[in-house]
């Protein structure tokens, strides 16, 4: 499969998804014959495919060694039935990856494995380290060599460096050194380990296999449902869990900090059937849409959502506004990231391939279009052209997130600030640029209130891409480009 060098639309993209499986041994010391952790991991990764389409990998411990299979491509392309059969064992970790610019080769695919005299580890990581460059430089000065440009390899090297102190100490030492966002699944010869950064920026949850035969770690709860597992709970910010035959051991590391989970998980990244930190993603989108209808009402004949992540907010807007909802935009679900689009003009025109409109629903009508975000403006402009071509009389654009004005440093592939249309233009200038009759974004306060109404007890979000206020100090920008070293 040939990958495009850049995404043709103007969406934000999360970096990756992680998955872990541990199978309990029976009283006879043997594994259940009907369970293969690699197969469970495969189906889990399939359910997390929306979080990363560049590469996929699974590592398994069979009692003697950690075996790994990974490659560039989608989950279904990377693994054959024979691959899954050959990855036998009792514990596994898996990863799907969406890279930032560059670094798309197999050398950056995960999980990353380190073989050591005292034991081996495989690490799957979702997130981004803001002190990557300093840590890599320190490790290189003490003799470490690197085969990738991924900050996950820094985590692997740090664990290996302290492994002689024991797994628990090595992990604690490593986690206290790394700064930024991370959800980790670590496979060792002693069990499966999960860890979430102290702010809980990136998600991670715990599940049980059917019949209590083992445990699951996953970026999203939907991937636990996909293997007929039972969701148990979210891993807490700043928590490490160690899973082995004795069950789940939990402990906290470092000082207690404020929860600041990524608010864009609810806007765009997570699947609608996921429950994350006690909030249903679909319910959150409905409430954001309802809030948007109250803040920015408009007279119209129908409400239309931009598939897929704009649909939930569109339903909420329609109900709150009392305007009929219509599936008037059709998405080509097979486009993936497989098209060759070498020029910016061709990438922009790919929107016509990706989306189309139903003339029978739109002709002569005033339309409210709900999308989750506007980043560069390319998709929005092309979409409005498609709607007008289908006969829409008026197109009122509503966005269920505030204007994206600042880059993300915690694991989301955002453009530099210079490329973000909202960083240099006001709402009316953007309206003219995309060709809408009217344009409005949800307010930051409205978005927070919508989430608070879903779960007032589990509150606290990173909203740096909207406000420029981050949970921790972040790298600056140089000539409009981020100077952090992550490529995870």
CSV table of C-alpha atoms in Angstrom, one decimal:
chain,number,residue,atom,x,y,z
A,1,UNK,CA,0.0,0.0,0.0
A,2,UNK,CA,1.4,3.4,-1.0
A,3,UNK,CA,1.0,6.1,1.7
A,4,UNK,CA,0.5,9.8,0.9
A,5,UNK,CA,3.2,12.1,2.3
A,6,UNK,CA,0.6,14.3,3.9
A,7,UNK,CA,-3.0,14.0,4.9
A,8,UNK,CA,-5.2,15.5,2.2
A,9,UNK,CA,-7.8,17.0,4.6
A,10,UNK,CA,-7.4,19.5,7.4
A,11,UNK,CA,-8.3,17.3,10.3
A,12,UNK,CA,-6.3,16.7,13.5
A,13,UNK,CA,-5.0,13.2,14.0
A,14,UNK,CA,-4.2,11.3,17.1
A,15,UNK,CA,-1.0,9.4,17.1
A,16,UNK,CA,-1.9,5.9,18.0
A,17,UNK,CA,-3.7,3.3,20.0
A,18,UNK,CA,-2.3,0.7,22.5
A,19,UNK,CA,-3.6,-2.6,23.6
A,20,UNK,CA,-2.5,-5.3,26.0
A,21,UNK,CA,-3.7,-8.8,26.9
A,22,UNK,CA,-2.8,-11.1,29.8
A,23,UNK,CA,-4.2,-14.7,29.9
A,24,UNK,CA,-4.5,-16.3,33.3
A,25,UNK,CA,-3.0,-19.8,33.7
A,26,UNK,CA,-5.3,-22.5,35.0
A,27,UNK,CA,-4.8,-24.5,38.2
A,28,UNK,CA,-2.8,-27.0,36.1
A,29,UNK,CA,-0.4,-24.1,35.1
A,30,UNK,CA,-1.7,-24.3,31.5
A,31,UNK,CA,-3.4,-21.7,29.3
A,32,UNK,CA,-7.0,-22.0,28.2
A,33,UNK,CA,-7.0,-23.7,24.8
A,34,UNK,CA,-9.6,-21.4,23.4
A,35,UNK,CA,-7.6,-18.2,24.0
A,36,UNK,CA,-4.8,-16.8,22.0
A,37,UNK,CA,-3.6,-13.4,23.3
A,38,UNK,CA,-2.3,-12.4,19.8
A,39,UNK,CA,-5.7,-13.1,18.3
A,40,UNK,CA,-7.4,-11.1,21.0
A,41,UNK,CA,-4.9,-8.3,20.5
A,42,UNK,CA,-5.5,-8.4,16.7
A,43,UNK,CA,-9.2,-7.8,17.2
A,44,UNK,CA,-8.6,-5.1,19.8
A,45,UNK,CA,-6.3,-3.3,17.4
A,46,UNK,CA,-8.8,-3.6,14.6
A,47,UNK,CA,-11.2,-1.7,16.9
A,48,UNK,CA,-8.6,1.0,17.5
A,49,UNK,CA,-7.7,1.3,13.8
A,50,UNK,CA,-9.2,4.8,13.7
A,51,UNK,CA,-6.4,6.0,16.0
A,52,UNK,CA,-3.6,5.1,13.6
A,53,UNK,CA,-3.3,3.8,10.0
A,54,UNK,CA,0.5,4.1,9.4
A,55,UNK,CA,1.7,0.9,11.0
A,56,UNK,CA,0.6,-2.0,13.3
A,57,UNK,CA,2.4,-4.4,15.5
A,58,UNK,CA,1.9,-7.1,18.1
A,59,UNK,CA,4.5,-8.5,20.6
A,60,UNK,CA,3.9,-11.8,22.5
A,61,UNK,CA,5.8,-13.5,25.4
A,62,UNK,CA,5.6,-17.3,25.2
A,63,UNK,CA,7.5,-18.1,28.4
A,64,UNK,CA,10.9,-18.1,26.7
A,65,UNK,CA,11.2,-15.0,24.6
A,66,UNK,CA,9.3,-12.0,23.3
A,67,UNK,CA,8.3,-12.4,19.7
A,68,UNK,CA,7.2,-9.4,17.6
A,69,UNK,CA,5.5,-8.9,14.2
A,70,UNK,CA,5.1,-5.3,13.0
A,71,UNK,CA,5.0,-3.5,9.6
A,72,UNK,CA,3.7,-0.5,7.8
A,73,UNK,CA,0.0,-0.7,6.9
A,74,UNK,CA,-3.4,-1.4,8.4
A,75,UNK,CA,-4.0,-4.2,10.9
A,76,UNK,CA,-5.7,-6.4,8.3
A,77,UNK,CA,-2.8,-5.9,5.9
A,78,UNK,CA,0.1,-6.5,8.4
A,79,UNK,CA,-1.1,-9.8,10.0
A,80,UNK,CA,-2.0,-13.0,8.3
A,81,UNK,CA,-3.7,-16.0,10.0
A,82,UNK,CA,-0.3,-17.7,10.1
A,83,UNK,CA,1.2,-14.7,11.8
A,84,UNK,CA,-1.4,-14.8,14.6
A,85,UNK,CA,-1.0,-18.5,15.0
A,86,UNK,CA,2.8,-18.2,15.2
A,87,UNK,CA,2.5,-15.5,17.9
A,88,UNK,CA,1.6,-17.9,20.6
A,89,UNK,CA,2.0,-17.1,24.3
A,90,UNK,CA,0.1,-15.9,27.3
A,91,UNK,CA,0.6,-12.1,27.2
A,92,UNK,CA,0.7,-9.6,24.4
A,93,UNK,CA,0.9,-5.9,23.6
A,94,UNK,CA,-0.2,-4.2,20.4
A,95,UNK,CA,0.0,-0.9,18.7
A,96,UNK,CA,-1.5,1.1,15.8
A,97,UNK,CA,0.3,4.2,14.8
A,98,UNK,CA,-0.3,7.5,13.0
A,99,UNK,CA,3.0,9.3,12.5
A,100,UNK,CA,3.8,13.0,12.3
A,101,UNK,CA,5.7,14.3,9.3
A,102,UNK,CA,8.5,11.9,8.4
A,103,UNK,CA,9.4,8.7,10.3
A,104,UNK,CA,6.8,6.5,8.6
A,105,UNK,CA,9.2,3.6,8.1
A,106,UNK,CA,9.0,0.2,9.9
A,107,UNK,CA,11.8,1.3,12.2
A,108,UNK,CA,9.4,3.5,14.0
A,109,UNK,CA,6.6,0.9,14.2
A,110,UNK,CA,5.7,-0.4,17.6
A,111,UNK,CA,5.8,-2.3,19.9
A,112,UNK,CA,9.5,-1.7,20.4
A,113,UNK,CA,11.4,-4.6,22.0
A,114,UNK,CA,14.6,-4.6,24.0
A,115,UNK,CA,16.4,-7.8,24.8
A,116,UNK,CA,18.5,-7.7,27.9
A,117,UNK,CA,20.5,-10.2,30.0
A,118,UNK,CA,18.1,-9.7,32.9
A,119,UNK,CA,15.0,-9.9,30.8
A,120,UNK,CA,13.2,-8.5,27.8
A,121,UNK,CA,10.5,-5.8,27.5
A,122,UNK,CA,8.2,-4.6,24.7
A,123,UNK,CA,6.7,-1.1,24.9
A,124,UNK,CA,3.6,0.3,23.1
A,125,UNK,CA,3.2,4.0,23.7
A,126,UNK,CA,0.5,6.6,22.9
A,127,UNK,CA,1.5,10.2,23.5
A,128,UNK,CA,4.4,12.5,23.2
A,129,UNK,CA,7.3,13.4,25.4
A,130,UNK,CA,8.2,17.1,25.7
A,131,UNK,CA,11.7,16.3,27.1
A,132,UNK,CA,12.5,13.8,24.4
A,133,UNK,CA,15.6,15.6,23.0
A,134,UNK,CA,17.2,16.1,26.4
A,135,UNK,CA,16.6,12.4,27.4
A,136,UNK,CA,17.9,11.1,24.1
A,137,UNK,CA,21.0,13.3,24.3
A,138,UNK,CA,21.6,12.0,27.9
A,139,UNK,CA,21.3,8.4,26.8
A,140,UNK,CA,23.5,8.8,23.8
A,141,UNK,CA,26.2,10.4,26.0
A,142,UNK,CA,26.1,7.3,28.2
A,143,UNK,CA,26.5,4.9,25.3
A,144,UNK,CA,23.0,4.2,24.0
A,145,UNK,CA,22.4,3.9,20.3
A,146,UNK,CA,19.1,4.5,18.5
A,147,UNK,CA,17.5,2.8,15.5
A,148,UNK,CA,14.4,5.1,15.2
A,149,UNK,CA,13.3,8.7,15.5
A,150,UNK,CA,10.5,7.8,17.9
A,151,UNK,CA,10.4,8.9,21.5
A,152,UNK,CA,9.1,5.5,22.4
A,153,UNK,CA,12.6,4.2,22.0
A,154,UNK,CA,13.8,6.6,24.7
A,155,UNK,CA,11.2,5.0,27.1
A,156,UNK,CA,12.5,1.5,26.2
A,157,UNK,CA,16.2,2.6,26.7
A,158,UNK,CA,15.3,4.1,30.1
A,159,UNK,CA,13.6,1.0,31.3
A,160,UNK,CA,16.5,-1.1,30.2
A,161,UNK,CA,18.9,1.2,31.9
A,162,UNK,CA,17.2,0.6,35.3
A,163,UNK,CA,16.0,-3.0,34.8
A,164,UNK,CA,18.6,-4.5,37.1
A,165,UNK,CA,16.8,-2.7,40.0
A,166,UNK,CA,13.7,-4.7,39.3
A,167,UNK,CA,10.7,-4.1,37.1
A,168,UNK,CA,8.7,-2.0,39.5
A,169,UNK,CA,11.6,0.3,40.2
A,170,UNK,CA,12.7,0.5,36.6
A,171,UNK,CA,9.2,1.6,35.5
A,172,UNK,CA,8.9,4.1,38.4
A,173,UNK,CA,12.3,5.6,37.6
A,174,UNK,CA,11.5,5.8,33.9
A,175,UNK,CA,8.1,7.3,34.4
A,176,UNK,CA,9.4,10.0,36.8
A,177,UNK,CA,12.0,11.0,34.2
A,178,UNK,CA,9.7,11.4,31.2
A,179,UNK,CA,7.5,14.5,30.8
A,180,UNK,CA,4.6,14.9,28.6
A,181,UNK,CA,1.7,12.6,27.7
A,182,UNK,CA,1.8,8.9,27.7
A,183,UNK,CA,-0.4,5.8,27.9
A,184,UNK,CA,1.9,2.8,28.1
A,185,UNK,CA,1.4,-0.9,27.7
A,186,UNK,CA,4.6,-2.8,28.6
A,187,UNK,CA,5.1,-6.5,28.2
A,188,UNK,CA,7.7,-8.1,30.4
A,189,UNK,CA,8.7,-11.7,31.2
A,190,UNK,CA,6.8,-11.3,34.5
A,191,UNK,CA,3.5,-9.8,33.3
A,192,UNK,CA,1.8,-6.9,31.6
A,193,UNK,CA,2.1,-3.3,32.8
A,194,UNK,CA,0.0,-0.3,32.1
A,195,UNK,CA,0.7,3.3,33.0
A,196,UNK,CA,-0.9,6.7,32.4
A,197,UNK,CA,0.7,10.1,32.7
A,198,UNK,CA,0.1,12.2,35.8
A,199,UNK,CA,-2.3,14.5,34.0
A,200,UNK,CA,-4.2,11.7,32.3
A,201,UNK,CA,-3.8,13.4,28.9
A,202,UNK,CA,-3.9,10.2,26.9
A,203,UNK,CA,-6.5,7.6,27.7
A,204,UNK,CA,-6.1,4.0,29.0
A,205,UNK,CA,-8.6,1.6,30.6
A,206,UNK,CA,-8.7,-1.8,32.1
A,207,UNK,CA,-11.0,-4.7,31.1
A,208,UNK,CA,-11.6,-8.3,31.9
A,209,UNK,CA,-11.8,-11.2,29.4
A,210,UNK,CA,-15.0,-13.2,29.2
A,211,UNK,CA,-15.3,-15.6,32.1
A,212,UNK,CA,-12.5,-13.9,34.1
A,213,UNK,CA,-9.8,-15.7,32.0
A,214,UNK,CA,-7.5,-12.7,31.8
A,215,UNK,CA,-7.2,-9.0,31.6
A,216,UNK,CA,-7.1,-6.3,28.9
A,217,UNK,CA,-5.5,-2.8,28.7
A,218,UNK,CA,-6.8,-0.6,25.9
A,219,UNK,CA,-6.8,3.0,24.7
A,220,UNK,CA,-10.6,2.9,24.4
A,221,UNK,CA,-13.4,0.8,26.0
A,222,UNK,CA,-14.9,0.0,22.5
A,223,UNK,CA,-11.9,-2.4,21.9
A,224,UNK,CA,-12.7,-4.2,25.1
A,225,UNK,CA,-16.3,-4.7,23.9
A,226,UNK,CA,-14.9,-6.0,20.6
A,227,UNK,CA,-13.4,-9.1,22.2
A,228,UNK,CA,-16.5,-9.7,24.4
A,229,UNK,CA,-14.7,-8.4,27.4
A,230,UNK,CA,-16.0,-6.4,30.3
A,231,UNK,CA,-14.9,-2.8,31.0
A,232,UNK,CA,-13.6,-2.6,34.6
A,233,UNK,CA,-12.4,1.0,35.0
A,234,UNK,CA,-10.2,3.7,33.6
A,235,UNK,CA,-6.5,3.7,34.6
A,236,UNK,CA,-6.2,6.8,36.8
A,237,UNK,CA,-3.8,9.6,36.0
A,238,UNK,CA,-0.4,8.9,37.5
A,239,UNK,CA,-1.3,5.2,38.1
A,240,UNK,CA,0.7,2.1,37.2
A,241,UNK,CA,-0.9,-1.3,37.1
A,242,UNK,CA,1.0,-4.6,37.0
A,243,UNK,CA,-1.0,-7.6,35.8
A,244,UNK,CA,0.1,-11.2,36.4
A,245,UNK,CA,-1.4,-14.5,37.7
A,246,UNK,CA,-1.9,-12.8,41.1
A,247,UNK,CA,-4.3,-10.3,39.6
A,248,UNK,CA,-3.9,-6.5,39.2
A,249,UNK,CA,-1.5,-4.6,41.4
A,250,UNK,CA,-2.0,-0.9,41.4
A,251,UNK,CA,0.1,2.0,42.7
A,252,UNK,CA,0.6,5.7,42.1
A,253,UNK,CA,3.9,7.3,41.1
A,254,UNK,CA,5.0,10.9,41.7
A,255,UNK,CA,3.1,13.8,43.1
A,256,UNK,CA,-0.6,14.2,42.7
A,257,UNK,CA,-1.4,16.6,39.8
A,258,UNK,CA,-4.5,17.9,38.3
A,259,UNK,CA,-6.4,15.8,35.7
A,260,UNK,CA,-6.1,17.3,32.3
A,261,UNK,CA,-7.3,14.7,29.8
A,262,UNK,CA,-7.3,15.6,26.1
A,263,UNK,CA,-10.6,17.3,25.3
A,264,UNK,CA,-10.3,16.4,21.6
A,265,UNK,CA,-10.8,12.8,22.4
A,266,UNK,CA,-14.5,13.7,22.9
A,267,UNK,CA,-14.7,16.0,19.9
A,268,UNK,CA,-13.0,13.9,17.3
A,269,UNK,CA,-10.6,11.1,18.1
A,270,UNK,CA,-12.5,8.5,20.2
A,271,UNK,CA,-15.1,6.2,18.7
A,272,UNK,CA,-18.7,7.2,19.6
A,273,UNK,CA,-19.2,3.8,21.4
A,274,UNK,CA,-16.4,4.5,23.8
A,275,UNK,CA,-16.8,5.5,27.4
A,276,UNK,CA,-13.8,7.5,28.5
A,277,UNK,CA,-13.2,8.7,32.1
A,278,UNK,CA,-16.8,8.1,32.9
A,279,UNK,CA,-18.2,10.0,29.9
A,280,UNK,CA,-19.9,8.5,26.9
A,281,UNK,CA,-18.3,10.0,23.8
A,282,UNK,CA,-21.5,10.0,21.9
A,283,UNK,CA,-23.4,11.7,24.7
A,284,UNK,CA,-20.7,14.3,25.0
A,285,UNK,CA,-21.0,15.0,21.3
A,286,UNK,CA,-24.8,15.3,21.5
A,287,UNK,CA,-24.5,17.8,24.4
A,288,UNK,CA,-21.8,19.8,22.5
A,289,UNK,CA,-24.2,20.0,19.6
A,290,UNK,CA,-27.1,21.1,21.8
A,291,UNK,CA,-24.9,23.8,23.4
A,292,UNK,CA,-23.9,25.0,20.0
A,293,UNK,CA,-27.6,25.3,19.0
A,294,UNK,CA,-28.2,27.5,22.0
A,295,UNK,CA,-25.2,29.7,21.5
A,296,UNK,CA,-25.5,30.0,17.7
A,297,UNK,CA,-29.1,29.5,16.5
A,298,UNK,CA,-30.0,30.0,12.9
A,299,UNK,CA,-33.1,29.5,10.8
A,300,UNK,CA,-32.7,26.5,8.5
A,301,UNK,CA,-34.6,23.7,6.8
A,302,UNK,CA,-32.3,20.8,7.8
A,303,UNK,CA,-29.2,20.0,9.9
A,304,UNK,CA,-26.5,17.9,8.4
A,305,UNK,CA,-23.5,16.3,10.1
A,306,UNK,CA,-20.1,15.8,8.5
A,307,UNK,CA,-19.3,12.1,8.8
A,308,UNK,CA,-18.1,10.6,10.9
A,309,UNK,CA,-17.1,12.6,13.9
A,310,UNK,CA,-19.6,15.5,13.2
A,311,UNK,CA,-22.7,13.3,13.3
A,312,UNK,CA,-23.1,13.1,17.1
A,313,UNK,CA,-23.0,16.9,17.5
A,314,UNK,CA,-25.3,17.3,14.5
A,315,UNK,CA,-27.9,15.1,16.2
A,316,UNK,CA,-27.6,17.2,19.4
A,317,UNK,CA,-28.0,20.4,17.4
A,318,UNK,CA,-31.0,19.1,15.5
A,319,UNK,CA,-32.8,18.1,18.7
A,320,UNK,CA,-32.1,21.3,20.6
A,321,UNK,CA,-32.9,23.5,17.6
A,322,UNK,CA,-36.0,21.6,16.5
A,323,UNK,CA,-34.7,21.4,13.0
A,324,UNK,CA,-35.0,18.1,11.1
A,325,UNK,CA,-31.8,16.0,10.8
A,326,UNK,CA,-30.7,14.7,7.4
A,327,UNK,CA,-28.0,12.3,6.3
A,328,UNK,CA,-27.3,14.5,3.3
A,329,UNK,CA,-23.5,14.0,3.2
A,330,UNK,CA,-22.2,10.7,2.0
A,331,UNK,CA,-18.7,9.5,2.9
A,332,UNK,CA,-16.6,7.1,0.9
A,333,UNK,CA,-15.5,4.8,3.7
A,334,UNK,CA,-12.9,3.0,1.6
A,335,UNK,CA,-10.7,6.0,0.8
A,336,UNK,CA,-8.4,5.4,3.8
A,337,UNK,CA,-5.0,7.0,3.3
A,338,UNK,CA,-4.1,5.0,0.2
A,339,UNK,CA,-4.4,7.6,-2.5
A,340,UNK,CA,-1.3,9.1,-4.2
A,341,UNK,CA,-1.6,12.8,-3.9
A,342,UNK,CA,1.8,14.4,-4.6
A,343,UNK,CA,0.6,18.1,-4.7
A,344,UNK,CA,-1.3,20.3,-2.4
A,345,UNK,CA,-3.9,20.9,-5.1
A,346,UNK,CA,-4.5,17.2,-5.6
A,347,UNK,CA,-4.7,16.7,-1.8
A,348,UNK,CA,-7.4,19.4,-1.6
A,349,UNK,CA,-9.4,17.8,-4.5
A,350,UNK,CA,-9.4,14.5,-2.6
A,351,UNK,CA,-12.2,16.0,-0.5
A,352,UNK,CA,-14.5,15.5,-3.6
A,353,UNK,CA,-13.6,11.8,-3.6
A,354,UNK,CA,-14.1,11.5,0.1
A,355,UNK,CA,-17.4,13.3,0.4
A,356,UNK,CA,-20.5,13.8,-1.7
A,357,UNK,CA,-24.0,15.3,-1.2
A,358,UNK,CA,-27.6,14.1,-1.8
A,359,UNK,CA,-29.3,16.6,-4.2
A,360,UNK,CA,-32.7,15.2,-3.2
A,361,UNK,CA,-32.1,16.3,0.4
A,362,UNK,CA,-30.4,19.7,-0.3
A,363,UNK,CA,-31.9,21.2,-3.4
A,364,UNK,CA,-33.4,24.7,-2.6
A,365,UNK,CA,-32.9,24.3,1.2
A,366,UNK,CA,-31.2,26.3,3.9
A,367,UNK,CA,-28.7,23.9,5.6
A,368,UNK,CA,-26.9,23.9,8.9
A,369,UNK,CA,-23.7,21.9,8.6
A,370,UNK,CA,-22.1,20.6,11.8
A,371,UNK,CA,-18.4,19.6,11.8
A,372,UNK,CA,-16.1,18.9,14.7
A,373,UNK,CA,-13.3,21.3,13.9
A,374,UNK,CA,-11.7,23.6,11.3
A,375,UNK,CA,-7.9,23.4,11.2
A,376,UNK,CA,-6.6,24.7,7.8
A,377,UNK,CA,-10.0,25.2,6.2
A,378,UNK,CA,-9.4,23.1,3.2
A,379,UNK,CA,-12.1,20.4,3.9
A,380,UNK,CA,-14.6,23.0,5.0
A,381,UNK,CA,-14.2,25.1,1.8
A,382,UNK,CA,-14.5,22.1,-0.5
A,383,UNK,CA,-17.4,20.7,1.5
A,384,UNK,CA,-19.4,23.9,1.1
A,385,UNK,CA,-18.7,23.8,-2.6
A,386,UNK,CA,-20.1,20.3,-2.8
A,387,UNK,CA,-23.3,21.3,-0.9
A,388,UNK,CA,-23.9,24.3,-3.1
A,389,UNK,CA,-23.4,22.1,-6.2
A,390,UNK,CA,-26.1,19.9,-4.8
A,391,UNK,CA,-28.5,22.9,-4.7
A,392,UNK,CA,-28.2,24.1,-1.1
A,393,UNK,CA,-29.7,27.7,-1.0
A,394,UNK,CA,-27.8,28.7,2.2
A,395,UNK,CA,-25.0,27.0,4.1
A,396,UNK,CA,-24.6,27.9,7.7
A,397,UNK,CA,-21.5,26.3,9.2
A,398,UNK,CA,-21.3,25.4,12.9
A,399,UNK,CA,-18.3,23.8,14.6
A,400,UNK,CA,-18.6,21.7,17.8
A,401,UNK,CA,-15.1,22.8,19.1
A,402,UNK,CA,-13.7,26.3,19.6
A,403,UNK,CA,-11.2,27.7,17.0
A,404,UNK,CA,-7.9,25.7,17.0
A,405,UNK,CA,-5.3,28.5,17.4
A,406,UNK,CA,-2.3,26.7,18.9
A,407,UNK,CA,-0.3,23.5,18.2
A,408,UNK,CA,-0.5,20.4,20.4
A,409,UNK,CA,2.6,19.0,22.1
A,410,UNK,CA,1.1,15.9,23.6
A,411,UNK,CA,0.5,13.4,20.8
A,412,UNK,CA,-1.7,15.0,18.2
A,413,UNK,CA,-0.5,15.7,14.8
A,414,UNK,CA,-1.3,19.4,14.4
A,415,UNK,CA,0.1,21.9,11.9
A,416,UNK,CA,2.4,24.7,13.1
A,417,UNK,CA,0.6,27.8,14.3
A,418,UNK,CA,1.2,29.6,11.0
A,419,UNK,CA,-0.9,26.9,9.2
A,420,UNK,CA,-3.8,27.1,11.6
A,421,UNK,CA,-6.5,29.3,10.0
A,422,UNK,CA,-7.9,30.4,13.3
A,423,UNK,CA,-4.6,31.7,14.7
A,424,UNK,CA,-4.4,34.5,12.2
A,425,UNK,CA,-8.0,35.1,11.1
A,426,UNK,CA,-11.2,36.1,12.9
A,427,UNK,CA,-14.5,34.2,12.5
A,428,UNK,CA,-15.8,36.4,9.7
A,429,UNK,CA,-12.5,36.2,7.7
A,430,UNK,CA,-12.7,32.4,8.0
A,431,UNK,CA,-16.4,32.5,6.9
A,432,UNK,CA,-15.4,34.3,3.8
A,433,UNK,CA,-12.5,32.0,3.1
A,434,UNK,CA,-14.6,28.8,3.3
A,435,UNK,CA,-17.6,30.4,1.5
A,436,UNK,CA,-20.3,29.9,4.2
A,437,UNK,CA,-23.3,32.2,4.7
A,438,UNK,CA,-22.6,32.2,8.4
A,439,UNK,CA,-20.0,30.6,10.7
A,440,UNK,CA,-19.9,30.0,14.5
A,441,UNK,CA,-17.8,27.9,16.9
A,442,UNK,CA,-18.8,26.6,20.3
A,443,UNK,CA,-17.3,28.6,23.1
A,444,UNK,CA,-14.7,27.1,25.4
A,445,UNK,CA,-17.0,27.7,28.3
A,446,UNK,CA,-19.9,26.0,26.4
A,447,UNK,CA,-17.8,23.0,25.5
A,448,UNK,CA,-16.6,22.6,29.1
A,449,UNK,CA,-20.2,22.9,30.4
A,450,UNK,CA,-21.4,20.2,28.0
A,451,UNK,CA,-18.7,17.8,29.3
A,452,UNK,CA,-19.4,18.8,32.9
A,453,UNK,CA,-23.1,18.0,32.4
A,454,UNK,CA,-22.1,14.4,31.4
A,455,UNK,CA,-20.0,13.8,34.5
A,456,UNK,CA,-19.5,16.6,37.0
A,457,UNK,CA,-17.2,14.5,39.2
A,458,UNK,CA,-14.6,13.6,36.6
A,459,UNK,CA,-13.6,16.9,35.3
A,460,UNK,CA,-10.4,18.5,34.1
A,461,UNK,CA,-9.2,18.9,30.5
A,462,UNK,CA,-6.2,20.0,28.4
A,463,UNK,CA,-7.5,22.7,26.1
A,464,UNK,CA,-4.1,24.1,25.0
A,465,UNK,CA,-4.9,23.9,21.3
A,466,UNK,CA,-7.8,26.4,21.9
A,467,UNK,CA,-6.3,28.7,24.6
A,468,UNK,CA,-2.5,28.2,24.5
A,469,UNK,CA,-2.6,27.2,28.1
A,470,UNK,CA,-0.9,23.8,28.6
A,471,UNK,CA,-0.8,21.4,31.6
A,472,UNK,CA,3.1,21.8,31.7
A,473,UNK,CA,5.8,23.8,30.0
A,474,UNK,CA,6.2,23.0,26.3
A,475,UNK,CA,8.8,23.5,23.6
A,476,UNK,CA,8.6,26.8,21.7
A,477,UNK,CA,8.4,27.1,17.9
A,478,UNK,CA,11.1,28.0,15.5
A,479,UNK,CA,10.3,29.5,12.2
A,480,UNK,CA,6.7,28.3,12.5
A,481,UNK,CA,7.8,24.7,13.2
A,482,UNK,CA,7.6,22.7,16.4
A,483,UNK,CA,11.0,22.1,17.8
A,484,UNK,CA,10.0,19.1,20.0
A,485,UNK,CA,11.7,15.9,18.9
A,486,UNK,CA,8.8,13.5,19.0
A,487,UNK,CA,7.8,11.4,16.0
A,488,UNK,CA,5.7,8.8,17.9
